[in-house]
Coordinates of C-alpha atoms and ligand atoms in Angstrom, one line a residue:
M538 CA 73.2 122.7 -75.2
S539 CA 72.3 125.1 -72.5
V540 CA 70.6 128.5 -72.2
T541 CA 73.1 131.3 -72.6
F542 CA 70.7 134.3 -72.9
R543 CA 68.9 136.3 -70.3
L544 CA 65.3 137.1 -70.5
D545 CA 64.4 140.1 -68.3
N546 CA 61.0 140.8 -66.8
R547 CA 61.2 144.6 -66.8
F548 CA 57.6 145.2 -67.9
A549 CA 56.2 142.7 -65.4
R550 CA 58.4 144.3 -62.7
E551 CA 57.7 147.9 -63.4
L552 CA 54.1 147.7 -64.3
P553 CA 52.6 144.7 -62.4
E554 CA 49.1 146.3 -62.5
M555 CA 49.2 145.7 -66.3
A556 CA 50.8 142.2 -66.3
I557 CA 49.2 138.9 -65.4
P558 CA 51.8 136.1 -65.0
F559 CA 50.8 133.2 -67.3
T560 CA 52.1 130.3 -69.3
G561 CA 51.4 128.9 -72.8
D562 CA 49.4 125.8 -73.6
A563 CA 51.1 122.5 -74.1
A564 CA 51.2 121.4 -77.8
P565 CA 50.6 117.8 -78.6
A566 CA 53.0 117.6 -81.6
P567 CA 55.1 120.8 -81.9
R568 CA 57.1 121.3 -85.1
V569 CA 59.1 124.4 -86.1
L570 CA 57.7 125.5 -89.5
V571 CA 60.0 128.5 -90.0
L572 CA 62.8 130.0 -87.9
N573 CA 64.4 133.3 -88.6
E574 CA 68.0 132.3 -87.9
P575 CA 69.7 135.7 -88.6
L576 CA 67.3 137.4 -86.2
A577 CA 67.9 134.7 -83.6
T578 CA 71.6 135.2 -83.8
E579 CA 71.3 139.0 -83.7
L580 CA 69.4 138.5 -80.4
G581 CA 71.9 136.1 -78.9
L582 CA 69.7 133.1 -79.3
D583 CA 71.3 129.9 -80.7
P584 CA 69.2 128.7 -83.7
A585 CA 70.1 125.1 -83.1
W586 CA 69.0 125.4 -79.4
L587 CA 65.7 127.0 -80.5
R588 CA 65.0 124.0 -82.7
S589 CA 65.8 121.6 -79.8
D590 CA 63.0 120.3 -77.5
E591 CA 63.9 122.8 -74.9
G592 CA 64.0 125.7 -77.4
V593 CA 60.5 124.7 -78.7
Q594 CA 59.2 124.8 -75.2
L595 CA 60.3 128.4 -75.0
L596 CA 58.6 129.2 -78.3
L597 CA 55.4 127.8 -76.9
G598 CA 55.7 129.8 -73.6
R599 CA 56.0 126.6 -71.5
S600 CA 59.4 127.1 -70.0
V601 CA 61.6 130.2 -69.7
P602 CA 65.0 130.8 -68.3
E603 CA 65.3 131.7 -64.6
G604 CA 64.5 135.3 -63.9
A605 CA 61.8 135.6 -66.7
T606 CA 58.1 136.1 -65.9
P607 CA 55.9 135.5 -68.9
V608 CA 52.8 137.7 -68.7
A609 CA 49.6 138.6 -70.5
Q610 CA 49.6 142.4 -70.9
A611 CA 46.6 144.5 -70.2
Y612 CA 45.4 147.1 -72.6
S613 CA 42.3 148.9 -73.7
G614 CA 41.4 150.0 -77.2
H615 CA 39.1 151.9 -79.5
Q616 CA 38.0 149.2 -82.0
F617 CA 36.4 150.7 -85.1
G618 CA 35.8 153.8 -83.0
G619 CA 34.1 152.2 -80.0
F620 CA 36.0 152.0 -76.7
S621 CA 36.7 148.6 -75.0
P622 CA 38.2 149.2 -71.6
R623 CA 39.6 145.7 -71.2
L624 CA 41.2 143.9 -74.2
G625 CA 44.7 142.7 -73.4
D626 CA 46.6 139.7 -74.6
G627 CA 43.7 137.2 -75.1
R628 CA 45.9 134.9 -77.1
A629 CA 49.4 136.2 -76.6
L630 CA 52.1 136.4 -74.0
L631 CA 55.1 138.6 -73.3
L632 CA 57.9 136.1 -72.4
G633 CA 60.3 138.9 -71.4
E634 CA 62.9 141.3 -72.8
L635 CA 66.1 140.2 -74.6
T636 CA 69.1 142.5 -74.8
A637 CA 70.1 143.0 -78.5
A638 CA 73.7 143.3 -79.6
D639 CA 73.3 147.2 -79.5
G640 CA 72.2 147.0 -75.9
S641 CA 68.5 147.9 -76.6
L642 CA 65.7 145.8 -75.1
R643 CA 63.5 143.7 -77.4
D644 CA 60.3 142.0 -76.3
L645 CA 60.0 138.3 -77.0
H646 CA 56.3 137.7 -77.5
L647 CA 54.0 134.9 -78.5
K648 CA 50.8 134.9 -80.4
G649 CA 48.4 131.9 -80.4
S650 CA 49.8 130.5 -77.1
G651 CA 46.5 129.7 -75.5
R652 CA 43.8 131.3 -73.4
T653 CA 44.6 133.9 -70.8
P654 CA 42.5 136.0 -68.3
F655 CA 41.9 138.4 -71.3
S656 CA 40.5 135.8 -73.7
R657 CA 36.8 136.7 -73.3
G658 CA 34.9 134.4 -75.7
G659 CA 38.1 133.6 -77.8
D660 CA 39.9 130.3 -77.8
G661 CA 43.4 131.9 -77.3
L662 CA 44.7 130.1 -80.4
A663 CA 45.9 130.9 -83.9
A664 CA 46.0 129.0 -87.2
V665 CA 49.1 128.2 -89.3
G666 CA 47.9 130.4 -92.2
P667 CA 47.5 133.7 -90.3
M668 CA 50.7 133.2 -88.3
L669 CA 52.8 132.5 -91.5
R670 CA 51.1 135.5 -93.0
E671 CA 52.4 137.7 -90.2
Y672 CA 55.8 136.1 -90.6
V673 CA 56.1 136.8 -94.3
I674 CA 54.6 140.3 -94.3
S675 CA 56.6 141.5 -91.4
Q676 CA 59.7 140.1 -93.0
A677 CA 58.8 142.0 -96.2
M678 CA 58.2 145.2 -94.3
H679 CA 61.5 145.0 -92.6
A680 CA 63.3 144.3 -95.8
L681 CA 61.5 147.3 -97.3
G682 CA 63.0 149.4 -94.5
I683 CA 59.7 150.0 -92.8
P684 CA 59.7 149.9 -88.9
T685 CA 58.0 146.8 -87.8
T686 CA 57.8 144.0 -85.2
R687 CA 59.9 141.1 -86.4
S688 CA 59.0 137.4 -86.7
L689 CA 61.3 134.9 -85.1
A690 CA 59.5 131.6 -85.6
V691 CA 56.3 129.8 -86.3
V692 CA 55.7 126.5 -84.5
A693 CA 52.9 124.3 -85.6
T694 CA 51.2 122.9 -82.5
G695 CA 49.7 119.7 -83.9
R696 CA 46.4 120.8 -82.5
Q697 CA 43.4 121.7 -84.7
V698 CA 41.8 125.1 -84.3
Q699 CA 38.1 125.6 -85.0
R700 CA 37.5 128.5 -87.4
E701 CA 35.0 128.3 -90.4
T702 CA 36.6 124.9 -90.8
L703 CA 39.1 123.0 -88.7
L704 CA 42.6 124.4 -89.3
P705 CA 46.1 123.4 -88.1
G706 CA 47.1 125.5 -85.1
A707 CA 50.4 127.4 -84.6
V708 CA 52.2 129.8 -82.3
L709 CA 54.1 132.8 -83.7
A710 CA 57.1 134.1 -81.8
R711 CA 57.8 137.7 -82.5
V712 CA 60.2 140.4 -81.4
A713 CA 59.4 144.1 -81.0
S714 CA 61.2 147.1 -79.5
S715 CA 58.1 146.9 -77.1
H716 CA 54.5 146.0 -77.1
L717 CA 53.4 149.4 -75.6
R718 CA 50.4 150.5 -77.5
V719 CA 48.1 153.6 -77.5
G720 CA 45.7 151.2 -75.8
S721 CA 48.2 150.5 -73.0
F722 CA 48.0 154.2 -72.1
Q723 CA 44.2 154.1 -72.4
Y724 CA 44.2 151.2 -69.9
A725 CA 46.4 153.0 -67.4
R726 CA 44.4 156.2 -67.7
A727 CA 41.1 154.4 -67.3
T728 CA 42.2 152.9 -63.9
G729 CA 42.3 156.5 -62.6
D730 CA 45.7 155.8 -61.0
V731 CA 47.8 158.7 -62.2
E732 CA 51.0 157.2 -60.6
L733 CA 50.5 154.1 -62.7
L734 CA 50.1 156.3 -65.8
R735 CA 53.3 158.2 -64.9
R736 CA 55.2 154.9 -64.4
L737 CA 54.0 153.7 -67.8
A738 CA 55.0 157.0 -69.5
D739 CA 58.4 156.9 -67.8
H740 CA 58.8 153.3 -68.9
A741 CA 58.0 154.3 -72.5
I742 CA 60.3 157.3 -72.4
N743 CA 63.1 155.1 -71.1
R744 CA 62.6 152.4 -73.8
H745 CA 61.8 154.5 -76.8
H746 CA 62.1 158.3 -76.6
A747 CA 64.9 158.9 -74.1
S748 CA 65.4 162.5 -75.1
A749 CA 61.9 163.4 -73.9
A750 CA 63.2 163.0 -70.3
Q751 CA 65.3 166.1 -70.7
A752 CA 62.5 168.2 -72.2
E753 CA 60.9 171.0 -70.2
R754 CA 57.6 169.0 -70.3
P755 CA 58.7 165.3 -70.6
Y756 CA 55.2 163.9 -71.2
L757 CA 54.3 166.4 -73.9
A758 CA 57.7 165.6 -75.4
L759 CA 56.8 161.9 -75.3
F760 CA 53.6 162.6 -77.1
E761 CA 55.4 164.6 -79.7
A762 CA 58.0 161.8 -80.2
V763 CA 55.3 159.2 -80.7
A764 CA 53.4 161.5 -83.2
A765 CA 56.7 162.1 -85.1
A766 CA 57.4 158.3 -85.2
Q767 CA 53.9 157.6 -86.4
A768 CA 54.0 160.4 -89.0
A769 CA 57.2 158.8 -90.5
L770 CA 55.6 155.4 -90.4
L771 CA 52.4 156.3 -92.0
A772 CA 54.3 158.0 -94.8
R773 CA 56.2 154.8 -95.4
W774 CA 52.9 152.8 -95.5
M775 CA 51.3 155.2 -98.0
L776 CA 54.4 155.3 -100.2
I777 CA 54.6 151.5 -100.5
G778 CA 50.9 150.9 -100.8
F779 CA 50.4 149.1 -97.4
V780 CA 46.9 148.8 -96.0
H781 CA 47.0 147.8 -92.3
G782 CA 43.3 147.0 -92.2
V783 CA 42.7 147.3 -88.4
M784 CA 44.2 150.5 -87.1
N785 CA 42.5 150.3 -83.7
T786 CA 44.2 152.1 -80.9
D787 CA 45.4 148.8 -79.4
N788 CA 47.1 148.1 -82.7
M789 CA 49.2 151.3 -82.7
T790 CA 52.6 151.3 -81.0
I791 CA 54.4 153.9 -79.0
S792 CA 57.7 152.9 -80.6
G793 CA 56.4 153.7 -84.2
E794 CA 56.7 150.1 -85.3
T795 CA 54.0 148.5 -87.5
I796 CA 52.3 145.8 -85.3
D797 CA 49.6 143.2 -85.6
Y798 CA 49.4 141.9 -89.1
G799 CA 45.9 140.7 -89.4
P800 CA 43.8 141.6 -92.4
C801 CA 46.6 143.8 -93.9
A802 CA 47.4 143.7 -97.6
F803 CA 49.3 145.7 -100.3
V804 CA 47.3 147.6 -102.9
D805 CA 47.4 146.3 -106.4
A806 CA 45.8 149.1 -108.4
Y807 CA 46.3 152.6 -106.8
D808 CA 43.0 153.6 -105.1
P809 CA 42.6 155.4 -101.8
A810 CA 39.2 153.7 -101.3
T811 CA 40.8 150.3 -101.2
V812 CA 39.6 148.1 -98.3
Y813 CA 40.5 144.4 -97.9
S814 CA 39.2 143.5 -94.5
S815 CA 36.0 141.6 -94.4
I816 CA 34.9 143.3 -91.3
D817 CA 35.6 146.9 -92.3
H818 CA 32.2 147.6 -93.7
G819 CA 32.3 151.3 -93.5
G820 CA 35.8 151.6 -94.9
R821 CA 37.1 153.3 -91.8
Y822 CA 40.5 151.8 -92.4
A823 CA 40.6 152.3 -96.1
F824 CA 44.1 152.9 -97.7
G825 CA 43.6 156.6 -98.1
N826 CA 42.1 157.1 -94.6
Q827 CA 45.1 155.8 -92.7
P828 CA 47.0 159.1 -92.0
G829 CA 43.7 160.6 -90.7
I830 CA 43.1 157.6 -88.5
A831 CA 46.6 157.7 -87.1
E832 CA 45.9 161.3 -86.1
W833 CA 42.7 160.3 -84.5
N834 CA 44.5 157.6 -82.5
L835 CA 47.1 160.1 -81.5
A836 CA 44.4 162.4 -80.2
R837 CA 43.2 159.4 -78.0
L838 CA 46.8 159.1 -76.7
A839 CA 47.0 162.8 -76.0
E840 CA 43.8 162.6 -73.9
T841 CA 45.3 159.9 -71.7
L842 CA 48.4 162.0 -71.1
L843 CA 46.6 165.2 -70.0
P844 CA 47.0 164.7 -66.3
L845 CA 50.8 164.4 -66.7
I846 CA 51.1 167.3 -69.1
D847 CA 49.9 170.1 -66.8
D848 CA 48.0 170.3 -63.5
D849 CA 45.8 172.9 -65.2
Q850 CA 43.7 170.8 -67.6
D851 CA 42.8 173.6 -69.9
K852 CA 46.4 174.4 -70.3
A853 CA 47.2 170.7 -70.8
V854 CA 44.5 170.5 -73.6
E855 CA 45.8 173.6 -75.2
L856 CA 49.4 172.2 -75.3
A857 CA 48.3 168.8 -76.6
V858 CA 46.2 170.3 -79.3
E859 CA 49.1 172.4 -80.5
S860 CA 51.4 169.4 -80.5
L861 CA 49.0 167.2 -82.4
K862 CA 49.0 169.8 -85.2
G863 CA 52.6 168.8 -85.9
F864 CA 51.5 165.4 -87.1
A865 CA 49.8 166.4 -90.3
A866 CA 52.7 168.6 -91.3
Q867 CA 55.3 166.0 -90.5
Y868 CA 53.3 163.3 -92.4
Q869 CA 52.8 165.5 -95.4
N870 CA 56.4 166.5 -95.6
A871 CA 57.7 162.9 -95.2
W872 CA 55.3 161.7 -97.9
I873 CA 56.2 164.4 -100.4
V874 CA 59.9 163.8 -99.9
G875 CA 59.3 160.1 -100.3
M876 CA 57.2 160.6 -103.5
Q877 CA 59.9 162.8 -105.0
A878 CA 62.4 160.0 -104.4
K879 CA 60.0 157.4 -106.0
L880 CA 59.9 159.7 -109.0
G881 CA 63.7 160.2 -109.0
L882 CA 63.2 164.0 -108.9
P883 CA 66.2 166.1 -107.9
E884 CA 65.8 168.5 -104.9
G885 CA 65.2 172.2 -105.3
L886 CA 62.2 171.9 -107.8
D887 CA 59.2 174.2 -107.4
D888 CA 56.9 172.7 -104.7
V889 CA 53.7 173.6 -106.5
L890 CA 54.9 172.0 -109.7
V891 CA 56.0 168.8 -108.0
A892 CA 52.6 168.6 -106.1
E893 CA 50.7 169.0 -109.3
L894 CA 52.8 166.4 -111.1
I895 CA 52.2 163.9 -108.3
A896 CA 48.5 164.6 -108.0
E897 CA 48.1 164.2 -111.8
L898 CA 50.0 160.9 -111.7
L899 CA 47.9 159.4 -108.9
G900 CA 44.8 160.5 -110.7
L901 CA 46.0 158.6 -113.9
L902 CA 46.9 155.5 -111.9
Q903 CA 43.6 155.5 -110.2
T904 CA 41.5 156.1 -113.3
H905 CA 43.2 153.4 -115.3
R906 CA 43.6 150.9 -112.5
V907 CA 47.4 150.7 -113.0
D908 CA 49.4 148.4 -110.7
Y909 CA 51.0 150.7 -108.2
T910 CA 54.2 148.7 -107.5
A911 CA 54.8 147.7 -111.1
F912 CA 54.3 151.3 -112.3
F913 CA 57.0 152.8 -110.0
R914 CA 59.5 150.1 -110.6
S915 CA 59.1 150.3 -114.4
L916 CA 59.4 154.1 -114.3
S917 CA 63.2 153.9 -113.8
G918 CA 63.3 152.3 -117.3
A919 CA 61.5 155.3 -118.7
A920 CA 64.1 157.6 -117.0
R921 CA 66.8 155.5 -118.9
G922 CA 64.9 156.0 -122.1
D923 CA 62.7 152.9 -122.4
A924 CA 59.1 154.0 -121.7
E925 CA 57.5 151.0 -123.2
P926 CA 57.2 148.8 -120.1
V927 CA 55.5 151.7 -118.2
Q928 CA 53.2 152.5 -121.1
R929 CA 52.1 148.9 -121.4
L930 CA 50.6 149.1 -117.8
F931 CA 48.0 151.5 -119.1
P932 CA 44.9 150.3 -121.1
E933 CA 46.2 152.5 -124.0
P934 CA 49.9 153.3 -124.0
A935 CA 49.3 156.9 -125.1
L936 CA 47.4 157.7 -121.9
S937 CA 50.6 158.2 -120.0
D938 CA 52.6 160.1 -122.7
E939 CA 51.8 163.6 -121.7
W940 CA 52.6 163.0 -118.1
L941 CA 55.8 161.1 -118.9
S942 CA 57.2 163.8 -121.1
R943 CA 56.6 166.4 -118.5
W944 CA 58.2 164.2 -115.8
R945 CA 61.2 163.4 -118.1
G946 CA 61.7 167.1 -118.6
L947 CA 62.6 167.3 -114.9
N948 CA 65.6 165.1 -115.4
P949 CA 64.8 162.1 -113.1
Q950 CA 67.6 160.0 -111.7
A951 CA 67.0 156.3 -112.5
S952 CA 69.5 154.8 -110.1
L953 CA 67.9 156.5 -107.1
M954 CA 64.5 155.2 -108.1
D955 CA 65.5 151.6 -108.0
T956 CA 66.6 151.9 -104.3
V957 CA 63.1 153.1 -103.2
N958 CA 60.7 151.3 -105.6
P959 CA 60.6 147.6 -104.9
V960 CA 60.3 144.9 -107.5
Y961 CA 58.9 142.4 -105.0
I962 CA 56.2 142.9 -102.5
P963 CA 54.1 140.1 -100.9
R964 CA 51.4 140.4 -103.5
N965 CA 48.0 139.2 -102.4
H966 CA 47.6 136.4 -104.9
L967 CA 51.1 135.1 -104.0
V968 CA 50.4 135.3 -100.3
E969 CA 47.2 133.3 -100.7
E970 CA 48.9 130.7 -102.9
A971 CA 51.7 130.3 -100.3
L972 CA 49.4 130.1 -97.3
S973 CA 47.0 127.7 -98.8
A974 CA 49.8 125.3 -99.8
A975 CA 51.4 125.7 -96.3
T976 CA 48.0 124.9 -94.6
S977 CA 48.0 121.6 -96.6
G978 CA 51.5 120.8 -95.6
D979 CA 53.6 122.2 -98.6
L980 CA 55.9 124.9 -97.4
A981 CA 57.9 125.3 -100.7
P982 CA 55.8 128.2 -102.1
F983 CA 56.0 130.0 -98.8
A984 CA 59.8 129.6 -98.7
Q985 CA 60.1 131.0 -102.3
L986 CA 57.9 134.0 -101.5
L987 CA 60.0 134.7 -98.4
E988 CA 63.1 134.6 -100.5
A989 CA 61.7 137.0 -103.1
V990 CA 60.5 139.6 -100.5
A991 CA 63.6 139.4 -98.4
A992 CA 65.5 141.5 -101.0
P993 CA 62.7 143.6 -102.5
Y994 CA 64.8 146.1 -104.4
D995 CA 67.1 143.5 -106.0
E996 CA 65.7 142.1 -109.2
R997 CA 66.7 138.5 -109.7
A998 CA 66.4 136.0 -112.6
G999 CA 63.9 133.3 -111.9
L1000 CA 61.6 135.4 -109.7
E1001 CA 59.7 137.1 -112.6
R1002 CA 56.3 135.9 -111.4
Y1003 CA 56.8 137.6 -108.0
A1004 CA 57.1 140.9 -109.8
E1005 CA 53.9 140.6 -111.9
A1006 CA 50.6 142.1 -111.1
A1007 CA 47.8 139.8 -110.0
P1008 CA 46.2 137.8 -112.8
A1009 CA 42.9 139.4 -114.1
D1010 CA 40.8 136.5 -112.7
F1011 CA 42.2 137.0 -109.1
G1012 CA 39.2 139.4 -108.6
A1013 CA 38.3 141.5 -105.5
Y1014 CA 40.5 140.4 -102.6
T1015 CA 39.2 140.0 -99.1
T1016 CA 41.2 139.4 -95.9
F1017 CA 40.0 138.1 -92.6
C1018 CA 41.2 139.1 -89.1
G1019 CA 44.1 136.8 -88.1
T1020 CA 42.0 135.0 -85.6
Ligands
LIG324 P1 43.5 141.7 -82.7 O1 42.3 142.0 -83.6 O2 44.2 140.4 -83.1 O3 44.5 142.8 -82.6 O4 42.9 141.4 -81.3 C1 42.0 142.3 -80.6 C2 41.7 141.7 -79.2 O5 41.1 140.4 -79.4 C3 43.0 141.4 -78.4 O6 42.6 141.7 -77.1 C4 43.2 139.9 -78.7 O7 44.0 139.4 -77.6 C5 41.8 139.4 -78.7 N1 41.8 138.2 -79.5 C6 41.9 138.0 -80.9 N2 41.8 136.8 -81.3 C7 41.6 136.0 -80.1 C8 41.4 134.6 -79.9 N3 41.4 133.7 -80.8 N4 41.3 134.3 -78.6 C9 41.3 135.1 -77.6 N5 41.4 136.5 -77.8 C10 41.6 136.9 -79.0
LIG325 MG1 46.0 143.5 -81.8

């Protein structure tokens, strides 16, 4: 077997000031735990080769095809509101860019590959559990139709990693349309080198938002394109009940893909105050805060771009502020359209009536701690005439009657609803079950969960427990950063 793919070094070449050439650590006993064969094939990578000794060395960042330059990327970031000028890939490497079948570039990137010049106090490593967690949740997000980085493989290293206890170590290989972050722009801006900032912005336009190049003000158009992509993304998160958990500016992409699955989780009961992350004491990244935080992060991006937007800084600020206003409107519109689809409502209804119906429903779900995903999926049954499964989700069936009869009066379309309301999401109790089994060596529950969430809208016999709400004794769920 020989290497037949090309790995470009475009980021390293175009932005050397933000790229430190580096290689991954050796692994004492590497073993491929999971490999995304369809994705590998899509990217022109031979799955059998990836499983070979040579392929595994690539997945550990030890050896790359000629022409590639693995690098640790530099970036800054606002973490929980406080600015860190130098974060960067402390336990990750960009191996290079693959060319996908459609001609677009995709970053091949590793997480948990060892210490780099950006590691600060960290060990540069990752444990099997959190890497499998990113693998399954990003697979689920992709299957749900939500823009996301993709997971290619998890390789167990055979080395122990010290956390609260000793855990088996692993490296995740992931693929993204790029790893450019809001924090990348903050880094370039903080250097004071406007030409570097312009090169970064041109690189981003080229890779993600090519039409901005033709605009009268290309860098303002870049900003607007990022804001539009994030508005669409945030609406998808909110409609599906996804809590990212750590929306620092270094965890927000320029492409509009979801990135860095650390303490993320899906809501069980609908509640905007839901926080899972053990370190989010103030609830900054609570479920309901996410659109506002995205807007805040975008304001930080706009600040970095000011020198490129106009030579007159007052004028630049004025233009950026005006553009940022578009975010809230785009988000709100995408969310309402999505909510109408979830409810199977036809177009052309009175906006005020629809908004009231939605607000009342969310109030009911919140008050009665109704499982969000189960509610919407069961609702198509009610549109077909069987309201009993929906009513059963409430502490008293009659609590939903008045709302249901008003909604039914609007003639909802059941078949549409089943294409947007999933049966299977990676439920917190199932993720925990799968990861703790995998950490002790049993990958079967992980494989089953992966199978369920890979086709989230397609109800299948034998997968009933993957559709059920968490058992009552599961209790308050806490997640920990994927370190
Ligand atoms: P994250 O919270 O995973 O997005 O990471 C935030 C920053 O901390 C990034 O600069 C990471 O590279 C760095 N980091 C996280 N975990 C580790 C680790 N175990 N070793 C070194 N750096 C880390
Ligand atoms: Mg991160």
